[in-house]
Amino acid sequence: MLDWTSGQMSCLIGHCHPEIAQTIASHATHLDHLFSGMLSPPVIRAAQRLTSLTPPGLDKTFFLSTGAESNEAAIRLAKFYTGKFEIVGLAGSWHGMTSGALGAQYHAGRSGYGPNPVGNLALPVPNAYRSVFRHADDSYDWETELDYGFDMVDRQSCGALAAVILEPILSSGGMLVLPPGYLKRVKWHCERRGMLLIVDEAQTGIGRAGDMFAFQHFPEDRGVVPDLLTLSKTLGNGLPLSAVLTSDRIAQSAKENHFLFYTTHVNDPIPAAVGDKVLEIVVRDDLVAHSRRLGEKLQAGLRRLQSRYGCIGDVRGRGLMAGLEIVSDRATKKGAPEVGAAVGHKMTELGLWAQLATMASFGGVFRIAPPITVTEEELKLGLGMMERAFASTPGTQPLYDVESDTSSVQQQSIESRL
């Protein structure tokens, strides 16, 4: 099968990459695990390479295992550094299943487990397709929405706002891309309130969205550097590896005041060696530019599908990270997860795996994220499979004469396979 979710959005440079396999084998033979307080050459090399790719202000890093763990550590550090405890997240966010990360998460996982940590507040989900905040020309008025959200946060706060945590593209929220200028406005709000900005790039980091780090993409956000950056998934290419990056200033304060976040597998040698190799390959093979270029082709292919099938309400994303929202009616934007599920089953039969989330909060959006090593031929093949799946599934609302077009669709699919 073509895996267009890269495992759990993690296998950035593909499954079973020979250089990754060799790195694992080599370090498993010579050095696999150490006492957590000891530093090893793989950890130092990975830290040096990673911080060489980040802008000034993201100067120090340490390595953990999962995305939830890195977000937990970042939230803990933000509270420790500011001396405050309130954390603000975006509605529709996903940051992990540990206590602090889950408290700042609003997509799912909050109900039925007792009280979440105190001091968690939410901003409106920045959904350009569905938001009720509109200009007179019906375009998305995200700035009014964001300012309104912070006004509501201020009204609920007890005066202890520590940090905002957000994703540049809300993947679990439906592949929602933050608008140009959004990060700069959030940073402005944070500075006014003495808050830190945490950016969670579990899925968007290391080239996935067409930039080394997705927060760097828009000219309107130029100069914005998060106080804390978390990485996971893509950094380990499927192995459990995550990272927290911050400034020299915050790192020094944490050291002087004895900040503690200690686990059995902090700064483990094998995952760090893999992360170092992933970064080396991405830079060496110019995969960020490759992701950007093929991402444009992916978006064009998905928009062509949208022009042919009325059930595709919206296409969004950036780089090799895309969302396809399935609706029953474009005018009302009512979701049609049952149609999406049927299309997804057909894709699987044809040999393409693209995840459709069917949670009520999700509405039925295909999340598409092939490895950034994908070739143009593989991209054409996958898009051809999607075309066949939509063409052969009831309820997709073809915007053309299906019978007269069937032969040409089959021919295109055959050509794409060749």
Coordinates of C-alpha atoms in Angstrom, one line a residue:
M1 CA 0.0 0.0 0.0
L2 CA 0.9 3.6 -0.4
D3 CA 0.9 5.0 3.2
W4 CA -0.3 8.6 2.9
T5 CA -0.3 9.1 6.7
S6 CA 3.3 8.1 7.2
G7 CA 2.4 5.7 9.9
Q8 CA 1.0 7.9 12.7
M9 CA 2.1 11.0 10.7
S10 CA 5.7 10.1 11.8
C11 CA 7.7 8.3 9.1
L12 CA 8.9 11.5 7.6
I13 CA 11.4 10.0 5.2
G14 CA 9.6 6.7 4.6
H15 CA 9.3 3.3 6.2
C16 CA 12.5 1.2 6.6
H17 CA 14.9 3.9 5.4
P18 CA 18.2 2.1 5.0
E19 CA 20.3 4.8 6.7
I20 CA 17.9 4.8 9.6
A21 CA 18.1 1.0 9.9
Q22 CA 21.9 1.2 9.8
T23 CA 21.9 3.8 12.5
I24 CA 19.7 1.8 14.8
A25 CA 21.7 -1.4 14.3
S26 CA 25.0 0.4 14.9
H27 CA 24.0 2.0 18.1
A28 CA 22.1 -1.1 19.4
T29 CA 25.5 -2.9 19.0
H30 CA 27.6 -0.3 20.7
L31 CA 25.4 1.9 23.0
D32 CA 21.7 1.6 23.6
H33 CA 20.8 3.2 26.9
L34 CA 22.4 5.2 29.7
F35 CA 21.7 6.6 33.1
S36 CA 19.4 9.6 32.4
G37 CA 21.9 12.1 33.9
M38 CA 24.7 11.1 31.5
L39 CA 25.2 12.7 28.1
S40 CA 26.4 10.7 25.1
P41 CA 27.9 11.8 21.8
P42 CA 24.7 11.0 19.8
V43 CA 22.7 13.3 22.1
I44 CA 25.3 16.1 21.8
R45 CA 25.5 15.7 18.0
A46 CA 21.7 15.7 17.6
A47 CA 21.4 18.8 19.8
Q48 CA 24.1 20.7 17.9
R49 CA 22.5 19.8 14.5
L50 CA 19.0 20.7 15.6
T51 CA 19.9 24.0 17.2
S52 CA 21.9 24.9 14.1
L53 CA 18.6 24.8 12.1
T54 CA 16.5 26.9 14.5
P55 CA 16.6 30.7 14.7
P56 CA 18.3 32.6 17.6
G57 CA 16.0 32.3 20.6
L58 CA 15.8 28.5 20.2
D59 CA 19.2 27.8 21.5
K60 CA 19.0 24.8 23.9
T61 CA 17.3 21.5 23.6
F62 CA 16.7 18.2 25.4
F63 CA 15.2 15.0 24.1
L64 CA 12.3 12.9 25.4
S65 CA 10.1 10.1 24.0
T66 CA 6.7 11.2 22.8
G67 CA 4.9 14.4 21.7
A68 CA 2.7 14.4 24.8
E69 CA 5.9 14.2 27.0
S70 CA 7.5 17.1 25.2
N71 CA 4.4 19.2 25.5
E72 CA 4.1 18.2 29.2
A73 CA 7.7 19.4 29.7
A74 CA 7.2 22.6 27.8
I75 CA 4.0 23.5 29.8
R76 CA 5.8 22.6 33.0
L77 CA 8.8 24.8 32.1
A78 CA 6.5 27.7 31.2
K79 CA 4.8 27.5 34.5
F80 CA 8.1 27.2 36.3
Y81 CA 9.7 30.2 34.5
T82 CA 6.7 32.5 34.7
G83 CA 5.6 31.5 38.2
K84 CA 2.0 31.3 36.8
F85 CA -0.2 28.3 36.0
E86 CA -2.9 29.2 33.4
I87 CA -2.4 27.6 30.0
V88 CA -4.4 28.7 26.9
G89 CA -4.9 26.3 24.0
L90 CA -6.9 26.4 20.7
A91 CA -10.2 24.7 20.5
G92 CA -9.7 21.7 18.2
S93 CA -6.1 21.2 19.4
W94 CA -4.3 17.9 20.1
H95 CA -1.2 17.9 22.3
G96 CA -1.2 14.5 23.9
M97 CA -2.7 12.3 26.6
T98 CA -0.6 13.1 29.6
S99 CA -2.2 15.4 32.3
G100 CA -0.8 18.8 31.4
A101 CA -0.9 18.3 27.6
L102 CA -4.4 16.9 27.8
G103 CA -5.5 19.8 29.9
A104 CA -4.5 22.2 27.0
Q105 CA -6.2 19.9 24.4
Y106 CA -9.8 20.5 23.2
H107 CA -10.3 18.2 20.2
A108 CA -11.0 15.0 22.2
G109 CA -10.1 13.2 25.4
R110 CA -11.5 15.6 28.0
S111 CA -14.7 13.9 29.0
G112 CA -15.3 11.0 31.4
Y113 CA -12.0 11.0 33.4
G114 CA -12.7 13.4 36.2
P115 CA -11.4 17.0 36.4
N116 CA -8.6 18.3 34.2
P117 CA -5.8 20.4 35.7
V118 CA -7.0 23.8 36.8
G119 CA -6.2 26.9 34.8
N120 CA -6.9 25.7 31.3
L121 CA -8.6 28.1 28.9
A122 CA -9.5 28.0 25.2
L123 CA -9.4 30.3 22.2
P124 CA -11.8 29.8 19.3
V125 CA -10.6 27.2 16.7
P126 CA -9.2 29.1 13.7
N127 CA -11.3 27.4 11.1
A128 CA -11.5 29.6 8.0
Y129 CA -14.0 27.2 6.3
R130 CA -16.5 27.2 9.2
S131 CA -15.9 30.2 11.4
V132 CA -18.8 32.5 12.0
F133 CA -16.4 35.5 12.2
R134 CA -16.7 36.9 8.6
H135 CA -16.0 40.2 6.9
A136 CA -18.7 41.9 4.8
D137 CA -17.3 40.0 1.7
D138 CA -17.7 36.7 3.6
S139 CA -13.9 36.2 4.0
Y140 CA -12.6 34.9 7.3
D141 CA -12.1 37.6 10.0
W142 CA -9.6 35.8 12.1
E143 CA -8.2 38.9 13.8
T144 CA -11.6 39.8 15.3
E145 CA -12.1 36.2 16.3
L146 CA -8.7 36.0 18.0
D147 CA -9.1 39.3 19.8
Y148 CA -12.5 38.2 21.0
G149 CA -11.0 35.0 22.2
F150 CA -8.4 36.7 24.3
D151 CA -11.0 39.1 25.7
M152 CA -12.9 36.0 26.9
V153 CA -9.6 34.5 28.3
D154 CA -9.0 37.7 30.2
R155 CA -12.5 37.6 31.7
Q156 CA -12.0 34.0 32.9
S157 CA -8.4 34.3 34.0
C158 CA -7.5 34.7 37.7
G159 CA -4.5 36.7 36.7
A160 CA -2.0 33.8 36.3
L161 CA -1.7 33.4 32.5
A162 CA 1.5 31.5 31.8
A163 CA 1.5 30.4 28.2
V164 CA -0.4 29.8 24.9
I165 CA 0.3 26.5 23.2
L166 CA -0.7 26.0 19.6
E167 CA 0.0 24.0 16.4
P168 CA 0.8 25.9 13.1
I169 CA -1.5 23.4 11.4
L170 CA -4.1 21.8 13.6
S171 CA -3.9 18.3 12.2
S172 CA -6.3 16.4 14.4
G173 CA -8.6 19.5 14.3
G174 CA -9.0 18.9 10.6
M175 CA -5.8 20.1 9.0
L176 CA -6.6 23.8 9.8
V177 CA -3.8 26.2 8.8
L178 CA -3.3 29.2 10.9
P179 CA -3.8 32.3 8.8
P180 CA -0.9 34.6 7.8
G181 CA -0.2 37.0 10.6
Y182 CA -2.0 34.9 13.2
L183 CA 1.2 33.9 15.1
K184 CA 2.4 37.5 15.2
R185 CA -0.9 38.6 16.7
V186 CA -0.8 35.7 19.2
K187 CA 2.7 36.7 20.2
W188 CA 1.6 40.3 20.7
H189 CA -1.2 39.2 23.0
C190 CA 1.2 37.0 24.9
E191 CA 3.7 39.8 25.4
R192 CA 1.0 42.1 26.7
R193 CA 0.1 39.6 29.4
G194 CA 3.6 38.3 30.3
M195 CA 2.9 34.9 28.7
L196 CA 5.2 32.5 26.8
L197 CA 4.3 31.1 23.4
I198 CA 4.7 27.4 22.9
V199 CA 4.5 26.1 19.4
D200 CA 3.9 22.3 19.0
E201 CA 5.3 21.1 15.7
A202 CA 4.9 17.4 16.2
Q203 CA 3.6 16.9 12.7
T204 CA 4.6 20.1 10.9
G205 CA 8.2 20.2 11.8
I206 CA 11.3 19.1 9.9
G207 CA 10.0 19.9 6.4
R208 CA 6.6 18.3 6.4
A209 CA 4.7 21.5 5.7
G210 CA 7.2 22.8 3.2
D211 CA 9.5 24.7 5.6
M212 CA 12.0 23.4 8.1
F213 CA 9.6 24.6 10.8
A214 CA 6.1 25.6 9.9
F215 CA 6.1 28.7 12.2
Q216 CA 8.6 30.3 9.8
H217 CA 6.3 30.1 6.7
F218 CA 4.4 33.4 6.3
P219 CA 6.1 36.7 5.7
E220 CA 3.4 38.2 7.9
D221 CA 4.8 36.3 10.8
R222 CA 8.4 37.1 10.1
G223 CA 10.4 37.6 13.3
V224 CA 8.1 35.6 15.5
V225 CA 10.1 33.0 17.4
P226 CA 8.3 30.8 20.0
D227 CA 9.6 30.8 23.5
L228 CA 9.3 27.1 23.5
L229 CA 9.2 24.7 20.5
T230 CA 8.3 21.1 20.7
L231 CA 9.0 18.4 18.2
S232 CA 8.2 14.7 18.1
K233 CA 6.8 12.3 15.4
T234 CA 8.7 13.5 12.4
L235 CA 12.0 14.0 14.3
G236 CA 12.3 10.2 15.1
N237 CA 10.9 8.9 11.8
G238 CA 8.6 6.6 13.7
L239 CA 10.9 5.9 16.7
P240 CA 9.8 7.5 20.0
L241 CA 11.8 10.7 20.1
S242 CA 10.7 14.2 21.0
A243 CA 12.4 17.5 21.8
V244 CA 11.9 20.7 23.7
L245 CA 13.8 23.8 22.5
T246 CA 14.0 27.1 24.2
S247 CA 16.2 30.2 24.6
D248 CA 19.5 30.5 26.5
R249 CA 17.7 32.8 28.9
I250 CA 14.9 30.4 29.8
A251 CA 17.3 27.5 29.9
Q252 CA 19.7 29.3 32.2
S253 CA 16.9 30.3 34.5
A254 CA 15.6 26.7 34.6
K255 CA 19.1 25.5 35.5
E256 CA 19.7 28.0 38.2
N257 CA 16.3 27.4 39.8
H258 CA 16.6 23.6 39.6
F259 CA 13.8 22.9 37.1
L260 CA 13.0 19.2 37.1
F261 CA 11.6 17.0 34.3
Y262 CA 13.2 13.6 34.6
T263 CA 12.4 10.3 32.9
T264 CA 14.0 7.0 32.3
H265 CA 14.5 7.7 28.6
V266 CA 15.4 11.4 28.7
N267 CA 18.4 12.0 26.2
D268 CA 18.6 8.3 25.2
P269 CA 21.4 7.5 22.7
I270 CA 19.6 5.4 20.1
P271 CA 16.6 7.7 19.5
A272 CA 18.9 10.7 19.5
A273 CA 21.2 9.1 16.9
V274 CA 18.1 8.5 14.7
G275 CA 17.0 12.1 15.1
D276 CA 20.4 13.3 14.1
K277 CA 20.4 11.1 11.0
V278 CA 16.9 12.3 10.1
L279 CA 18.0 15.9 10.2
E280 CA 21.2 15.1 8.2
I281 CA 19.2 13.4 5.5
V282 CA 16.5 16.1 5.3
V283 CA 19.2 18.8 4.9
R284 CA 21.5 16.8 2.6
D285 CA 18.8 15.7 0.2
D286 CA 17.1 19.1 0.2
L287 CA 13.8 17.5 1.3
V288 CA 12.3 20.7 2.5
A289 CA 12.2 22.1 -1.0
H290 CA 11.1 18.7 -2.3
S291 CA 8.2 18.8 0.2
R292 CA 7.2 22.3 -0.9
R293 CA 7.4 21.5 -4.6
L294 CA 5.5 18.2 -4.4
G295 CA 3.1 19.8 -1.9
E296 CA 2.0 22.2 -4.7
K297 CA 1.3 19.3 -7.0
L298 CA -0.6 17.4 -4.2
Q299 CA -2.8 20.5 -3.6
A300 CA -3.4 20.9 -7.3
G301 CA -4.4 17.3 -7.6
L302 CA -6.8 17.5 -4.6
R303 CA -8.4 20.7 -6.0
R304 CA -8.9 19.0 -9.3
L305 CA -10.8 16.3 -7.4
Q306 CA -12.8 19.0 -5.6
S307 CA -13.8 20.5 -9.0
R308 CA -15.1 17.0 -10.0
Y309 CA -16.9 15.8 -6.8
G310 CA -19.5 17.9 -4.9
C311 CA -18.9 16.1 -1.7
I312 CA -15.5 17.7 -1.3
G313 CA -16.3 20.9 0.6
D314 CA -12.8 22.2 1.3
V315 CA -9.2 21.4 0.4
R316 CA -6.5 22.8 2.7
G317 CA -3.0 22.3 4.0
R318 CA 0.5 23.1 3.0
G319 CA 3.5 21.1 1.8
L320 CA 2.9 17.4 2.0
M321 CA 0.3 17.9 4.6
A322 CA -3.3 18.2 3.3
G323 CA -6.9 18.0 4.4
L324 CA -9.9 17.0 2.4
E325 CA -13.3 17.8 4.1
I326 CA -16.3 15.7 3.0
V327 CA -19.7 17.3 3.1
S328 CA -23.2 16.4 2.1
D329 CA -24.0 19.9 0.9
R330 CA -21.5 22.6 -0.1
A331 CA -24.0 25.4 0.7
T332 CA -24.8 24.2 4.3
K333 CA -21.4 22.6 4.8
K334 CA -23.0 19.7 6.7
G335 CA -20.5 16.9 7.2
A336 CA -20.9 13.5 5.5
P337 CA -18.6 11.2 7.4
E338 CA -20.4 8.1 6.1
V339 CA -19.6 9.1 2.5
G340 CA -16.0 9.7 3.6
A341 CA -15.8 6.3 5.3
A342 CA -17.0 4.6 2.1
V343 CA -14.5 6.5 0.0
G344 CA -11.8 5.6 2.5
H345 CA -12.7 1.9 2.4
K346 CA -12.5 2.0 -1.4
M347 CA -9.1 3.8 -1.3
T348 CA -7.8 1.0 1.0
E349 CA -9.0 -1.7 -1.4
L350 CA -7.2 0.1 -4.2
G351 CA -3.9 0.3 -2.2
L352 CA -4.0 3.7 -0.7
W353 CA -4.1 4.5 3.0
A354 CA -5.3 8.0 3.9
Q355 CA -6.9 8.5 7.3
L356 CA -10.5 9.7 7.7
A357 CA -11.3 10.9 11.2
T358 CA -14.9 10.3 12.0
M359 CA -15.2 11.9 15.5
A360 CA -18.1 14.3 15.7
S361 CA -15.7 17.1 16.5
F362 CA -13.8 16.3 13.3
G363 CA -16.7 16.1 10.9
G364 CA -15.1 13.8 8.3
V365 CA -11.8 15.1 7.0
F366 CA -9.1 13.0 5.2
R367 CA -5.7 13.7 6.7
I368 CA -3.1 13.2 4.0
A369 CA 0.6 13.2 4.8
P370 CA 2.8 11.0 2.6
P371 CA 6.5 10.7 3.4
I372 CA 8.4 13.8 2.2
T373 CA 10.6 11.4 0.1
V374 CA 7.5 10.6 -2.1
T375 CA 8.2 10.7 -5.8
E376 CA 6.1 12.5 -8.5
E377 CA 5.2 9.0 -9.8
E378 CA 3.9 7.9 -6.4
L379 CA 2.0 11.1 -6.1
K380 CA 0.3 10.6 -9.4
L381 CA -0.4 7.0 -8.5
G382 CA -2.0 7.9 -5.2
L383 CA -4.1 10.7 -6.8
G384 CA -5.3 8.3 -9.5
M385 CA -6.4 5.9 -6.7
M386 CA -8.3 8.7 -5.1
E387 CA -10.0 9.5 -8.3
R388 CA -11.1 5.9 -8.8
A389 CA -12.4 5.7 -5.2
F390 CA -14.5 8.9 -5.6
A391 CA -15.7 7.8 -9.0
S392 CA -16.9 4.4 -7.8
T393 CA -18.5 5.4 -4.4
P394 CA -22.2 6.4 -4.1
G395 CA -22.8 9.8 -2.6
T396 CA -19.7 11.6 -3.9
Q397 CA -21.9 13.9 -6.1
P398 CA -19.9 13.8 -9.4
L399 CA -20.0 17.1 -11.2
Y400 CA -19.7 15.5 -14.6
D401 CA -21.4 12.7 -16.6
V402 CA -20.0 9.6 -14.9
E403 CA -20.8 7.1 -17.7
S404 CA -19.1 9.1 -20.4
D405 CA -16.2 9.8 -18.2
T406 CA -15.6 6.3 -16.9
S407 CA -13.3 5.2 -19.7
S408 CA -11.1 8.3 -19.4
V409 CA -10.9 7.9 -15.6
Q410 CA -9.8 4.3 -16.0
Q411 CA -7.2 5.3 -18.7
Q412 CA -5.8 8.1 -16.4
S413 CA -5.5 5.5 -13.6
I414 CA -3.7 3.1 -15.8
E415 CA -1.3 5.9 -17.0
S416 CA -0.7 7.0 -13.5
R417 CA 0.3 3.4 -12.5
L418 CA 2.7 3.3 -15.5

